[in-house]
mmCIF file of C-alpha atoms and ligand atoms in Angstrom:
data_model
loop_
_atom_site.group_PDB
_atom_site.id
_atom_site.type_symbol
_atom_site.label_atom_id
_atom_site.label_comp_id
_atom_site.label_asym_id
_atom_site.label_seq_id
_atom_site.Cartn_x
_atom_site.Cartn_y
_atom_site.Cartn_z
ATOM 1 C CA MET L 716 106.200 -65.325 58.386
ATOM 2 C CA ALA L 717 103.975 -64.013 61.053
ATOM 3 C CA PRO L 718 102.606 -60.514 60.913
ATOM 4 C CA VAL L 719 103.883 -57.989 63.792
ATOM 5 C CA VAL L 720 100.266 -58.022 66.090
ATOM 6 C CA ARG L 721 99.316 -55.809 68.624
ATOM 7 C CA ALA L 722 96.475 -56.443 70.171
ATOM 8 C CA PRO L 723 93.486 -53.857 71.126
ATOM 9 C CA GLN L 724 93.983 -52.616 74.568
ATOM 10 C CA THR L 725 90.532 -54.016 75.482
ATOM 11 C CA LEU L 726 91.298 -57.013 74.771
ATOM 12 C CA ILE L 727 94.736 -57.062 76.681
ATOM 13 C CA GLU L 728 93.109 -55.631 79.755
ATOM 14 C CA GLU L 729 90.685 -58.661 79.718
ATOM 15 C CA ALA L 730 93.744 -61.048 79.695
ATOM 16 C CA VAL L 731 94.880 -58.905 82.646
ATOM 17 C CA GLN L 732 91.772 -59.312 84.174
ATOM 18 C CA ILE L 733 91.166 -62.892 84.163
ATOM 19 C CA LEU L 734 95.081 -63.489 85.042
ATOM 20 C CA ARG L 735 95.025 -61.439 88.269
ATOM 21 C CA ALA L 736 91.783 -63.233 89.151
ATOM 22 C CA GLY L 737 93.755 -66.221 88.772
ATOM 23 C CA ASN L 738 92.915 -68.249 85.622
ATOM 24 C CA LEU L 739 94.760 -68.840 82.510
ATOM 25 C CA VAL L 740 95.749 -67.204 79.829
ATOM 26 C CA ALA L 741 97.135 -68.474 76.206
ATOM 27 C CA PHE L 742 99.162 -66.289 74.458
ATOM 28 C CA PRO L 743 101.636 -65.987 71.470
ATOM 29 C CA THR L 744 105.618 -65.958 72.006
ATOM 30 C CA GLU L 745 108.162 -65.650 69.279
ATOM 31 C CA THR L 746 109.013 -69.574 69.367
ATOM 32 C CA VAL L 747 105.684 -70.986 70.728
ATOM 33 C CA TYR L 748 102.626 -70.315 72.345
ATOM 34 C CA GLY L 749 102.543 -70.391 76.417
ATOM 35 C CA LEU L 750 99.964 -71.193 78.517
ATOM 36 C CA GLY L 751 100.405 -67.986 81.208
ATOM 37 C CA ALA L 752 99.471 -67.918 84.853
ATOM 38 C CA ASN L 753 100.284 -65.120 87.153
ATOM 39 C CA ALA L 754 103.471 -66.413 88.368
ATOM 40 C CA SER L 755 103.222 -64.725 91.817
ATOM 41 C CA ASP L 756 99.970 -66.997 92.748
ATOM 42 C CA PRO L 757 100.232 -70.534 93.091
ATOM 43 C CA THR L 758 96.718 -71.932 93.078
ATOM 44 C CA ALA L 759 96.361 -70.159 89.505
ATOM 45 C CA VAL L 760 99.855 -71.423 88.884
ATOM 46 C CA ARG L 761 98.856 -74.789 89.627
ATOM 47 C CA LYS L 762 95.877 -74.850 87.050
ATOM 48 C CA ILE L 763 99.053 -74.986 84.670
ATOM 49 C CA PHE L 764 99.867 -78.278 85.732
ATOM 50 C CA GLU L 765 96.710 -79.585 86.055
ATOM 51 C CA LEU L 766 95.246 -78.712 82.565
ATOM 52 C CA LYS L 767 98.051 -79.803 81.288
ATOM 53 C CA GLY L 768 98.495 -83.316 83.025
ATOM 54 C CA ARG L 769 102.314 -82.407 83.761
ATOM 55 C CA PRO L 770 104.190 -83.437 86.882
ATOM 56 C CA PRO L 771 104.293 -81.074 90.262
ATOM 57 C CA ASP L 772 108.122 -81.374 89.927
ATOM 58 C CA HIS L 773 108.536 -79.563 86.978
ATOM 59 C CA PRO L 774 109.180 -76.302 86.762
ATOM 60 C CA VAL L 775 107.787 -73.573 84.687
ATOM 61 C CA ILE L 776 109.704 -70.578 83.106
ATOM 62 C CA VAL L 777 108.682 -67.279 84.255
ATOM 63 C CA HIS L 778 108.289 -64.389 81.908
ATOM 64 C CA LEU L 779 109.149 -61.014 82.073
ATOM 65 C CA ASP L 780 108.513 -57.740 79.916
ATOM 66 C CA ASP L 781 112.082 -56.356 80.930
ATOM 67 C CA PRO L 782 114.900 -57.356 83.389
ATOM 68 C CA ARG L 783 114.146 -54.327 85.854
ATOM 69 C CA TYR L 784 111.965 -56.948 87.574
ATOM 70 C CA LEU L 785 114.541 -59.744 87.141
ATOM 71 C CA HIS L 786 115.268 -58.955 91.420
ATOM 72 C CA ARG L 787 112.219 -60.032 92.514
ATOM 73 C CA TRP L 788 112.755 -63.568 91.266
ATOM 74 C CA VAL L 789 116.598 -64.367 91.124
ATOM 75 C CA ARG L 790 118.675 -64.211 94.394
ATOM 76 C CA GLU L 791 121.631 -63.094 91.948
ATOM 77 C CA ILE L 792 122.586 -61.855 88.407
ATOM 78 C CA PRO L 793 126.105 -63.924 87.256
ATOM 79 C CA PRO L 794 127.879 -62.443 85.124
ATOM 80 C CA CYS L 795 127.524 -64.879 82.255
ATOM 81 C CA ALA L 796 123.598 -64.547 82.879
ATOM 82 C CA GLN L 797 124.156 -60.541 82.325
ATOM 83 C CA ALA L 798 126.214 -60.948 79.237
ATOM 84 C CA LEU L 799 124.173 -63.189 77.481
ATOM 85 C CA ALA L 800 120.700 -61.119 78.994
ATOM 86 C CA ASP L 801 122.227 -58.127 77.391
ATOM 87 C CA GLU L 802 122.653 -59.752 74.519
ATOM 88 C CA PHE L 803 119.911 -62.066 73.428
ATOM 89 C CA TRP L 804 116.712 -60.071 75.524
ATOM 90 C CA PRO L 805 114.412 -59.604 74.672
ATOM 91 C CA GLY L 806 114.071 -62.998 72.616
ATOM 92 C CA PRO L 807 114.114 -66.227 72.473
ATOM 93 C CA LEU L 808 116.563 -67.569 75.024
ATOM 94 C CA THR L 809 115.764 -68.536 78.741
ATOM 95 C CA LEU L 810 118.006 -68.204 81.408
ATOM 96 C CA ILE L 811 118.356 -69.875 84.807
ATOM 97 C CA PHE L 812 119.407 -68.454 87.967
ATOM 98 C CA PRO L 813 119.636 -68.969 91.776
ATOM 99 C CA ARG L 814 116.244 -68.228 92.962
ATOM 100 C CA ALA L 815 114.644 -65.388 95.116
ATOM 101 C CA ASP L 816 113.258 -66.588 98.551
ATOM 102 C CA ASN L 817 110.082 -65.619 97.795
ATOM 103 C CA VAL L 818 109.362 -67.660 94.544
ATOM 104 C CA ASN L 819 106.701 -70.362 94.811
ATOM 105 C CA ASP L 820 107.840 -73.999 94.696
ATOM 106 C CA LEU L 821 105.524 -74.751 91.960
ATOM 107 C CA VAL L 822 107.059 -72.330 89.716
ATOM 108 C CA THR L 823 110.628 -73.640 90.564
ATOM 109 C CA GLY L 824 109.971 -77.817 91.002
ATOM 110 C CA GLY L 825 111.274 -77.246 94.637
ATOM 111 C CA GLN L 826 114.729 -76.351 93.082
ATOM 112 C CA ASP L 827 116.965 -73.394 94.143
ATOM 113 C CA SER L 828 116.992 -72.441 90.608
ATOM 114 C CA VAL L 829 114.215 -70.447 88.595
ATOM 115 C CA GLY L 830 114.220 -70.328 84.587
ATOM 116 C CA ILE L 831 113.376 -66.616 83.367
ATOM 117 C CA ARG L 832 112.821 -65.201 79.432
ATOM 118 C CA ILE L 833 111.405 -62.257 78.166
ATOM 119 C CA PRO L 834 110.039 -62.722 75.386
ATOM 120 C CA SER L 835 110.394 -60.205 71.937
ATOM 121 C CA HIS L 836 106.689 -61.360 70.403
ATOM 122 C CA PRO L 837 104.718 -57.692 70.417
ATOM 123 C CA LEU L 838 102.165 -58.903 71.818
ATOM 124 C CA ALA L 839 103.677 -60.768 74.608
ATOM 125 C CA GLN L 840 105.491 -57.700 75.741
ATOM 126 C CA GLN L 841 102.283 -55.622 75.871
ATOM 127 C CA LEU L 842 100.359 -58.146 77.884
ATOM 128 C CA LEU L 843 103.559 -58.805 80.454
ATOM 129 C CA THR L 844 103.335 -54.271 80.751
ATOM 130 C CA ALA L 845 99.893 -54.157 81.202
ATOM 131 C CA PHE L 846 99.862 -57.100 83.881
ATOM 132 C CA GLY L 847 103.198 -55.410 85.816
ATOM 133 C CA GLY L 848 104.595 -58.518 87.184
ATOM 134 C CA GLY L 849 105.717 -62.406 86.098
ATOM 135 C CA ILE L 850 103.758 -64.633 84.149
ATOM 136 C CA ALA L 851 104.412 -68.116 84.266
ATOM 137 C CA ALA L 852 104.104 -70.146 80.895
ATOM 138 C CA PRO L 853 105.247 -73.786 79.803
ATOM 139 C CA SER L 854 104.052 -74.241 75.986
ATOM 140 C CA ALA L 855 100.661 -74.648 76.268
ATOM 141 C CA ASN L 856 100.372 -78.134 74.964
ATOM 142 C CA ARG L 857 99.200 -81.162 76.959
ATOM 143 C CA TYR L 858 102.224 -82.845 78.579
ATOM 144 C CA GLY L 859 104.871 -84.521 76.404
ATOM 145 C CA ARG L 860 102.717 -83.516 73.255
ATOM 146 C CA LEU L 861 103.789 -80.852 70.237
ATOM 147 C CA SER L 862 104.282 -77.458 70.923
ATOM 148 C CA PRO L 863 101.571 -74.880 69.583
ATOM 149 C CA THR L 864 102.405 -72.881 67.132
ATOM 150 C CA ARG L 865 98.996 -70.948 65.885
ATOM 151 C CA PRO L 866 96.234 -70.147 67.562
ATOM 152 C CA GLU L 867 94.349 -72.877 67.057
ATOM 153 C CA HIS L 868 96.553 -75.547 67.692
ATOM 154 C CA VAL L 869 95.938 -74.659 71.222
ATOM 155 C CA ARG L 870 92.467 -74.259 70.938
ATOM 156 C CA GLU L 871 92.517 -77.950 69.754
ATOM 157 C CA GLU L 872 93.894 -78.962 72.464
ATOM 158 C CA PHE L 873 92.334 -77.605 75.433
ATOM 159 C CA GLY L 874 88.800 -76.554 73.742
ATOM 160 C CA ASP L 875 87.332 -74.096 76.057
ATOM 161 C CA GLU L 876 88.968 -75.298 78.755
ATOM 162 C CA VAL L 877 91.843 -72.179 78.463
ATOM 163 C CA PRO L 878 89.243 -68.924 79.109
ATOM 164 C CA LEU L 879 91.032 -66.934 76.235
ATOM 165 C CA ILE L 880 93.432 -67.416 73.824
ATOM 166 C CA LEU L 881 95.226 -64.487 72.583
ATOM 167 C CA ASP L 882 95.710 -64.573 68.348
ATOM 168 C CA GLY L 883 99.308 -63.393 67.664
ATOM 169 C CA GLY L 884 99.222 -65.753 64.330
ATOM 170 C CA GLU L 885 101.948 -67.978 63.641
ATOM 171 C CA SER L 886 104.992 -68.111 66.100
ATOM 172 C CA LEU L 887 108.006 -66.499 63.796
ATOM 173 C CA ILE L 888 110.846 -69.025 64.778
ATOM 174 C CA GLY L 889 107.935 -72.203 65.881
ATOM 175 C CA LEU L 890 110.469 -74.152 68.362
ATOM 176 C CA GLU L 891 110.937 -73.071 72.191
ATOM 177 C CA SER L 892 113.674 -71.081 73.458
ATOM 178 C CA THR L 893 116.933 -72.035 73.652
ATOM 179 C CA ILE L 894 117.680 -72.808 78.088
ATOM 180 C CA VAL L 895 120.859 -71.941 79.423
ATOM 181 C CA SER L 896 121.903 -72.858 82.846
ATOM 182 C CA CYS L 897 124.077 -70.020 84.494
ATOM 183 C CA LEU L 898 124.035 -71.221 88.063
ATOM 184 C CA ASP L 899 127.616 -70.986 89.624
ATOM 185 C CA ASN L 900 128.050 -68.319 86.857
ATOM 186 C CA ARG L 901 128.939 -71.821 84.620
ATOM 187 C CA PRO L 902 126.951 -71.320 81.387
ATOM 188 C CA ARG L 903 125.622 -74.922 80.443
ATOM 189 C CA LEU L 904 122.908 -75.519 77.397
ATOM 190 C CA LEU L 905 120.093 -77.335 78.750
ATOM 191 C CA ARG L 906 117.975 -77.174 75.618
ATOM 192 C CA PRO L 907 119.058 -75.996 71.876
ATOM 193 C CA GLY L 908 117.140 -73.968 69.912
ATOM 194 C CA PHE L 909 116.976 -70.755 67.876
ATOM 195 C CA ILE L 910 120.108 -69.359 69.603
ATOM 196 C CA THR L 911 122.877 -71.600 68.630
ATOM 197 C CA LEU L 912 126.362 -72.667 70.606
ATOM 198 C CA SER L 913 128.584 -70.971 68.552
ATOM 199 C CA GLN L 914 125.927 -67.856 69.013
ATOM 200 C CA LEU L 915 126.601 -68.499 73.069
ATOM 201 C CA THR L 916 129.713 -69.098 73.139
ATOM 202 C CA ALA L 917 130.680 -65.814 71.286
ATOM 203 C CA VAL L 918 129.214 -64.147 74.315
ATOM 204 C CA VAL L 919 130.551 -66.266 77.472
ATOM 205 C CA GLY L 920 133.231 -68.092 76.096
ATOM 206 C CA PRO L 921 133.382 -72.254 76.126
ATOM 207 C CA VAL L 922 129.427 -73.313 77.248
ATOM 208 C CA GLU L 923 129.088 -77.072 78.989
ATOM 209 C CA THR L 924 126.660 -78.816 76.737
ATOM 210 C CA ARG L 925 124.575 -81.580 78.216
ATOM 211 C CA ALA L 926 126.921 -84.514 76.045
ATOM 212 C CA GLY L 927 129.601 -82.802 77.928
ATOM 213 C CA VAL L 928 128.606 -83.008 81.679
ATOM 214 C CA ALA L 929 129.400 -85.943 83.814
ATOM 215 C CA ALA L 930 126.491 -88.873 83.739
ATOM 216 C CA ASP L 931 126.391 -88.750 87.496
ATOM 217 C CA GLU L 932 126.301 -85.010 88.188
ATOM 218 C CA GLN L 933 122.939 -83.730 88.896
ATOM 219 C CA LEU L 934 121.347 -81.523 86.123
ATOM 220 C CA PRO L 935 118.528 -79.189 86.885
ATOM 221 C CA ARG L 936 115.219 -80.869 85.717
ATOM 222 C CA VAL L 937 114.086 -80.549 82.161
ATOM 223 C CA PRO L 938 110.901 -81.936 80.853
ATOM 224 C CA GLY L 939 112.112 -82.944 77.591
ATOM 225 C CA ASP L 940 114.283 -85.051 79.427
ATOM 226 C CA ARG L 941 111.735 -87.220 79.807
ATOM 227 C CA ALA L 942 110.819 -89.328 76.980
ATOM 228 C CA GLN L 943 108.324 -89.129 74.874
ATOM 229 C CA HIS L 944 108.008 -85.418 74.938
ATOM 230 C CA TYR L 945 107.179 -82.946 71.559
ATOM 231 C CA ALA L 946 105.518 -85.814 70.196
ATOM 232 C CA PRO L 947 102.742 -86.493 67.718
ATOM 233 C CA LEU L 948 100.471 -89.671 68.910
ATOM 234 C CA THR L 949 101.802 -91.514 65.490
ATOM 235 C CA PRO L 950 105.173 -93.274 65.926
ATOM 236 C CA LEU L 951 107.876 -91.195 64.794
ATOM 237 C CA GLU L 952 110.829 -92.658 63.232
ATOM 238 C CA ILE L 953 114.002 -91.241 61.918
ATOM 239 C CA VAL L 954 115.482 -92.581 58.958
ATOM 240 C CA PRO L 955 118.889 -91.717 56.988
ATOM 241 C CA ILE L 956 117.688 -90.062 53.264
ATOM 242 C CA GLU L 957 119.414 -92.834 51.840
ATOM 243 C CA ASP L 958 117.024 -95.446 53.030
ATOM 244 C CA LEU L 959 113.529 -93.520 52.952
ATOM 245 C CA GLU L 960 112.207 -94.515 49.904
ATOM 246 C CA ALA L 961 112.440 -98.680 50.827
ATOM 247 C CA ARG L 962 111.116 -97.629 54.403
ATOM 248 C CA ALA L 963 108.310 -96.229 52.741
ATOM 249 C CA GLY L 964 107.866 -98.710 50.761
ATOM 250 C CA GLU L 965 107.782 -101.406 53.286
ATOM 251 C CA PHE L 966 104.697 -100.185 54.708
ATOM 252 C CA THR L 967 102.852 -99.104 51.335
ATOM 253 C CA GLU L 968 103.469 -102.431 50.014
ATOM 254 C CA ARG L 969 101.423 -103.854 53.189
ATOM 255 C CA SER L 970 98.376 -101.148 52.103
ATOM 256 C CA GLU L 971 99.643 -99.615 55.336
ATOM 257 C CA LYS L 972 99.283 -95.350 55.140
ATOM 258 C CA VAL L 973 102.374 -93.596 56.253
ATOM 259 C CA ALA L 974 103.668 -90.225 56.239
ATOM 260 C CA VAL L 975 107.020 -89.190 55.140
ATOM 261 C CA LEU L 976 108.525 -85.600 56.275
ATOM 262 C CA ALA L 977 111.405 -84.902 54.222
ATOM 263 C CA MET L 978 113.689 -82.464 52.697
ATOM 264 C CA ARG L 979 113.126 -82.398 49.323
ATOM 265 C CA PRO L 980 109.893 -84.273 47.019
ATOM 266 C CA PRO L 981 109.649 -87.931 46.516
ATOM 267 C CA LEU L 982 111.280 -89.711 43.778
ATOM 268 C CA GLN L 983 107.474 -90.968 43.083
ATOM 269 C CA THR L 984 103.955 -90.555 44.627
ATOM 270 C CA ARG L 985 102.614 -93.664 45.518
ATOM 271 C CA ARG L 986 99.207 -94.773 47.034
ATOM 272 C CA TYR L 987 99.200 -94.991 50.774
ATOM 273 C CA LEU L 988 101.911 -92.716 51.006
ATOM 274 C CA THR L 989 101.568 -88.665 52.257
ATOM 275 C CA TRP L 990 104.693 -86.696 51.900
ATOM 276 C CA VAL L 991 105.514 -83.723 52.925
ATOM 277 C CA ASN L 992 108.583 -81.390 51.413
ATOM 278 C CA ALA L 993 109.746 -79.195 54.114
ATOM 279 C CA GLY L 994 112.807 -78.028 52.228
ATOM 280 C CA LYS L 995 116.858 -77.552 53.419
ATOM 281 C CA LYS L 996 116.353 -74.186 55.118
ATOM 282 C CA PRO L 997 116.866 -74.928 58.927
ATOM 283 C CA GLU L 998 114.904 -71.754 59.453
ATOM 284 C CA THR L 999 111.944 -72.520 57.534
ATOM 285 C CA TYR L 1000 111.943 -76.208 58.645
ATOM 286 C CA ALA L 1001 111.941 -75.598 62.069
ATOM 287 C CA HIS L 1002 109.330 -72.904 61.920
ATOM 288 C CA ASN L 1003 107.060 -75.475 60.249
ATOM 289 C CA LEU L 1004 107.837 -78.471 61.968
ATOM 290 C CA TYR L 1005 105.159 -78.764 64.581
ATOM 291 C CA ASN L 1006 102.623 -77.519 62.178
ATOM 292 C CA HIS L 1007 104.161 -80.276 59.991
ATOM 293 C CA LEU L 1008 104.011 -83.177 62.731
ATOM 294 C CA ARG L 1009 100.218 -82.075 64.227
ATOM 295 C CA ARG L 1010 99.244 -82.521 59.646
ATOM 296 C CA LEU L 1011 100.998 -85.695 59.534
ATOM 297 C CA ASP L 1012 99.744 -86.803 62.744
ATOM 298 C CA ARG L 1013 96.003 -86.252 61.409
ATOM 299 C CA ALA L 1014 96.573 -88.290 58.360
ATOM 300 C CA GLY L 1015 95.829 -92.048 59.652
ATOM 301 C CA CYS L 1016 98.906 -93.362 59.353
ATOM 302 C CA VAL L 1017 100.651 -96.072 61.135
ATOM 303 C CA ARG L 1018 103.773 -93.960 61.346
ATOM 304 C CA ILE L 1019 105.609 -91.348 60.007
ATOM 305 C CA LEU L 1020 109.125 -91.238 59.312
ATOM 306 C CA VAL L 1021 110.924 -88.152 59.310
ATOM 307 C CA GLN L 1022 113.759 -87.836 57.097
ATOM 308 C CA GLU L 1023 117.568 -87.203 59.205
ATOM 309 C CA VAL L 1024 118.528 -84.170 59.388
ATOM 310 C CA PRO L 1025 121.979 -82.619 59.041
ATOM 311 C CA ALA L 1026 124.489 -82.825 61.757
ATOM 312 C CA ASP L 1027 125.397 -79.086 61.503
ATOM 313 C CA GLU L 1028 124.381 -76.851 64.537
ATOM 314 C CA ARG L 1029 122.047 -74.934 62.234
ATOM 315 C CA TRP L 1030 119.997 -78.002 62.811
ATOM 316 C CA ALA L 1031 121.253 -78.521 66.686
ATOM 317 C CA ALA L 1032 117.148 -77.430 67.926
ATOM 318 C CA VAL L 1033 115.699 -79.262 64.679
ATOM 319 C CA ARG L 1034 117.781 -82.461 65.523
ATOM 320 C CA ASP L 1035 116.475 -82.463 69.417
ATOM 321 C CA ARG L 1036 113.207 -82.396 68.960
ATOM 322 C CA LEU L 1037 113.243 -85.136 66.453
ATOM 323 C CA GLN L 1038 114.727 -87.253 68.360
ATOM 324 C CA ARG L 1039 112.711 -86.898 71.706
ATOM 325 C CA ALA L 1040 109.545 -87.263 69.452
ATOM 326 C CA SER L 1041 111.646 -91.104 68.130
ATOM 327 C CA ILE L 1042 110.282 -93.730 68.911
ATOM 328 C CA ALA L 1043 113.785 -94.820 69.074
ATOM 329 C CA GLY L 1044 114.422 -91.638 71.673
ATOM 330 C CA SER L 1045 111.360 -92.332 73.504
ATOM 331 C CA GLU L 1046 113.143 -96.504 73.984
ATOM 332 C CA SER L 1047 116.560 -94.898 75.089
ATOM 333 C CA LEU L 1048 115.122 -93.380 78.366
ATOM 334 C CA GLU L 1049 113.113 -95.830 81.032
ATOM 335 C CA ILE L 1050 110.370 -93.266 81.860
ATOM 336 C CA SER L 1051 107.541 -92.596 79.642
ATOM 337 C CA ALA L 1052 105.771 -89.258 79.277
ATOM 338 C CA ALA L 1053 101.978 -90.268 78.318
HETATM 339 O O1 TXA Z 2423 109.842 -70.817 74.036
HETATM 340 C C1 TXA Z 2423 109.512 -71.293 74.966
HETATM 341 O O2 TXA Z 2423 110.529 -71.242 76.336
HETATM 342 C C2 TXA Z 2423 108.104 -71.771 75.780
HETATM 343 C C3 TXA Z 2423 107.321 -70.215 75.683
HETATM 344 C C4 TXA Z 2423 106.135 -70.176 76.365
HETATM 345 O O3 TXA Z 2423 108.046 -69.192 76.123
HETATM 346 N N1 TXA Z 2423 108.188 -71.997 76.958
HETATM 347 C C5 TXA Z 2423 108.563 -73.569 77.042
HETATM 348 O O4 TXA Z 2423 108.080 -74.053 78.299
HETATM 349 O O5 TXA Z 2423 108.722 -74.348 76.131
HETATM 350 P P1 TXA Z 2423 108.042 -75.497 78.907
HETATM 351 O O6 TXA Z 2423 107.473 -75.672 80.385
HETATM 352 O O7 TXA Z 2423 107.242 -76.276 77.683
HETATM 353 O O8 TXA Z 2423 109.410 -75.406 78.815
HETATM 354 C C6 TXA Z 2423 110.312 -74.847 79.596
HETATM 355 C C7 TXA Z 2423 111.462 -75.659 80.398
HETATM 356 C C8 TXA Z 2423 111.148 -77.275 80.619
HETATM 357 O O9 TXA Z 2423 111.938 -78.298 80.465
HETATM 358 C C9 TXA Z 2423 111.707 -76.925 82.091
HETATM 359 O O10 TXA Z 2423 111.470 -78.034 82.707
HETATM 360 C C10 TXA Z 2423 112.948 -76.036 82.250
HETATM 361 O O11 TXA Z 2423 112.166 -75.302 80.815
HETATM 362 N N2 TXA Z 2423 112.709 -74.989 83.075
HETATM 363 C C11 TXA Z 2423 112.300 -74.057 84.006
HETATM 364 N N3 TXA Z 2423 112.617 -73.548 84.773
HETATM 365 C C12 TXA Z 2423 113.619 -74.476 85.413
HETATM 366 C C13 TXA Z 2423 114.685 -74.548 86.019
HETATM 367 N N4 TXA Z 2423 114.610 -73.552 87.273
HETATM 368 N N5 TXA Z 2423 115.948 -75.206 86.118
HETATM 369 C C14 TXA Z 2423 115.896 -76.153 85.066
HETATM 370 N N6 TXA Z 2423 114.982 -75.823 83.834
HETATM 371 C C15 TXA Z 2423 113.764 -75.234 83.800
HETATM 372 MG MG1 MG Z 2424 106.703 -77.657 76.805
#
């Protein structure tokens, strides 16, 4: 588990100077590391898109330290958003609001809405408070790739292209925030995360899920929609537990290196086989997922086989990310996020 980290104030001041000068700072949150820019400075926000290689029509989340600044960014606070904010902020929840008029189109992706998150990580809080404004921050990875859960992941991804990476150790949760749209006061789950559907429902009553939304209905855009997202470079395949050893065998028998991410140890060890047992606890599995995938991605294998995870809602966020990372997940959608 991540230690509670606070940065020396001089380092925070340096980060604030960089942000005010219109440059980028990577910082830890309890979910994943973010690539931050002054959300009120379009030139700075544009740098995020350039560095990530992210299409300009994808909105970014604005991070605040406290709801007291919400009115600068949102036109109104729907009652369901108020209830969810009261319950889960600060924390791993992003809420989609009607945007205030002055919010830049680069932040909103040209939509009439804006995504806001108040993270709980002490270092993120420290930075946001010292900065005194909104920090626009997507996950600090190249477009379509695995989100970083450690400062060294950000360094591997961007080298010296990010002037400062604040080191908050390992992200406690390890998967991106739960995203709920509160537009028209209709709670809709856009991205599953650590906060589960039943936790949301307990606060606001029925929450629409993406599966429940009519196919022809215009949904707010979520970059994670584009295949292939949250993906390693090695093709990833989801395999039911009963087929795992046999499927791995098809590769090893051809002397091809194969990686397996499973919830149990292998029945036998084999040449050409790299096996990671990620265990059976959803929180621990999620916490380690991107780190495991990064490691397996570097193992020089032709395929990463991932044991299918359980269907219950504690696994919903993990299932979602694995589906998006998988070759099947990308083939089912037409657009490919290179
Ligand atoms: O945990 C997280 O949410 C991390 C940390 C850094 O806060 N951030 C993150 O950002 O995952 P990003 O950009 O990688 O994913 C944010 C998602 C995107 O899918 C984006 O489309 C969606 O939030 N989003 C942001 N604003 C939106 C809006 N106005 N309407 C619909 N979706 C929005
Ligand atoms: Mg991302």
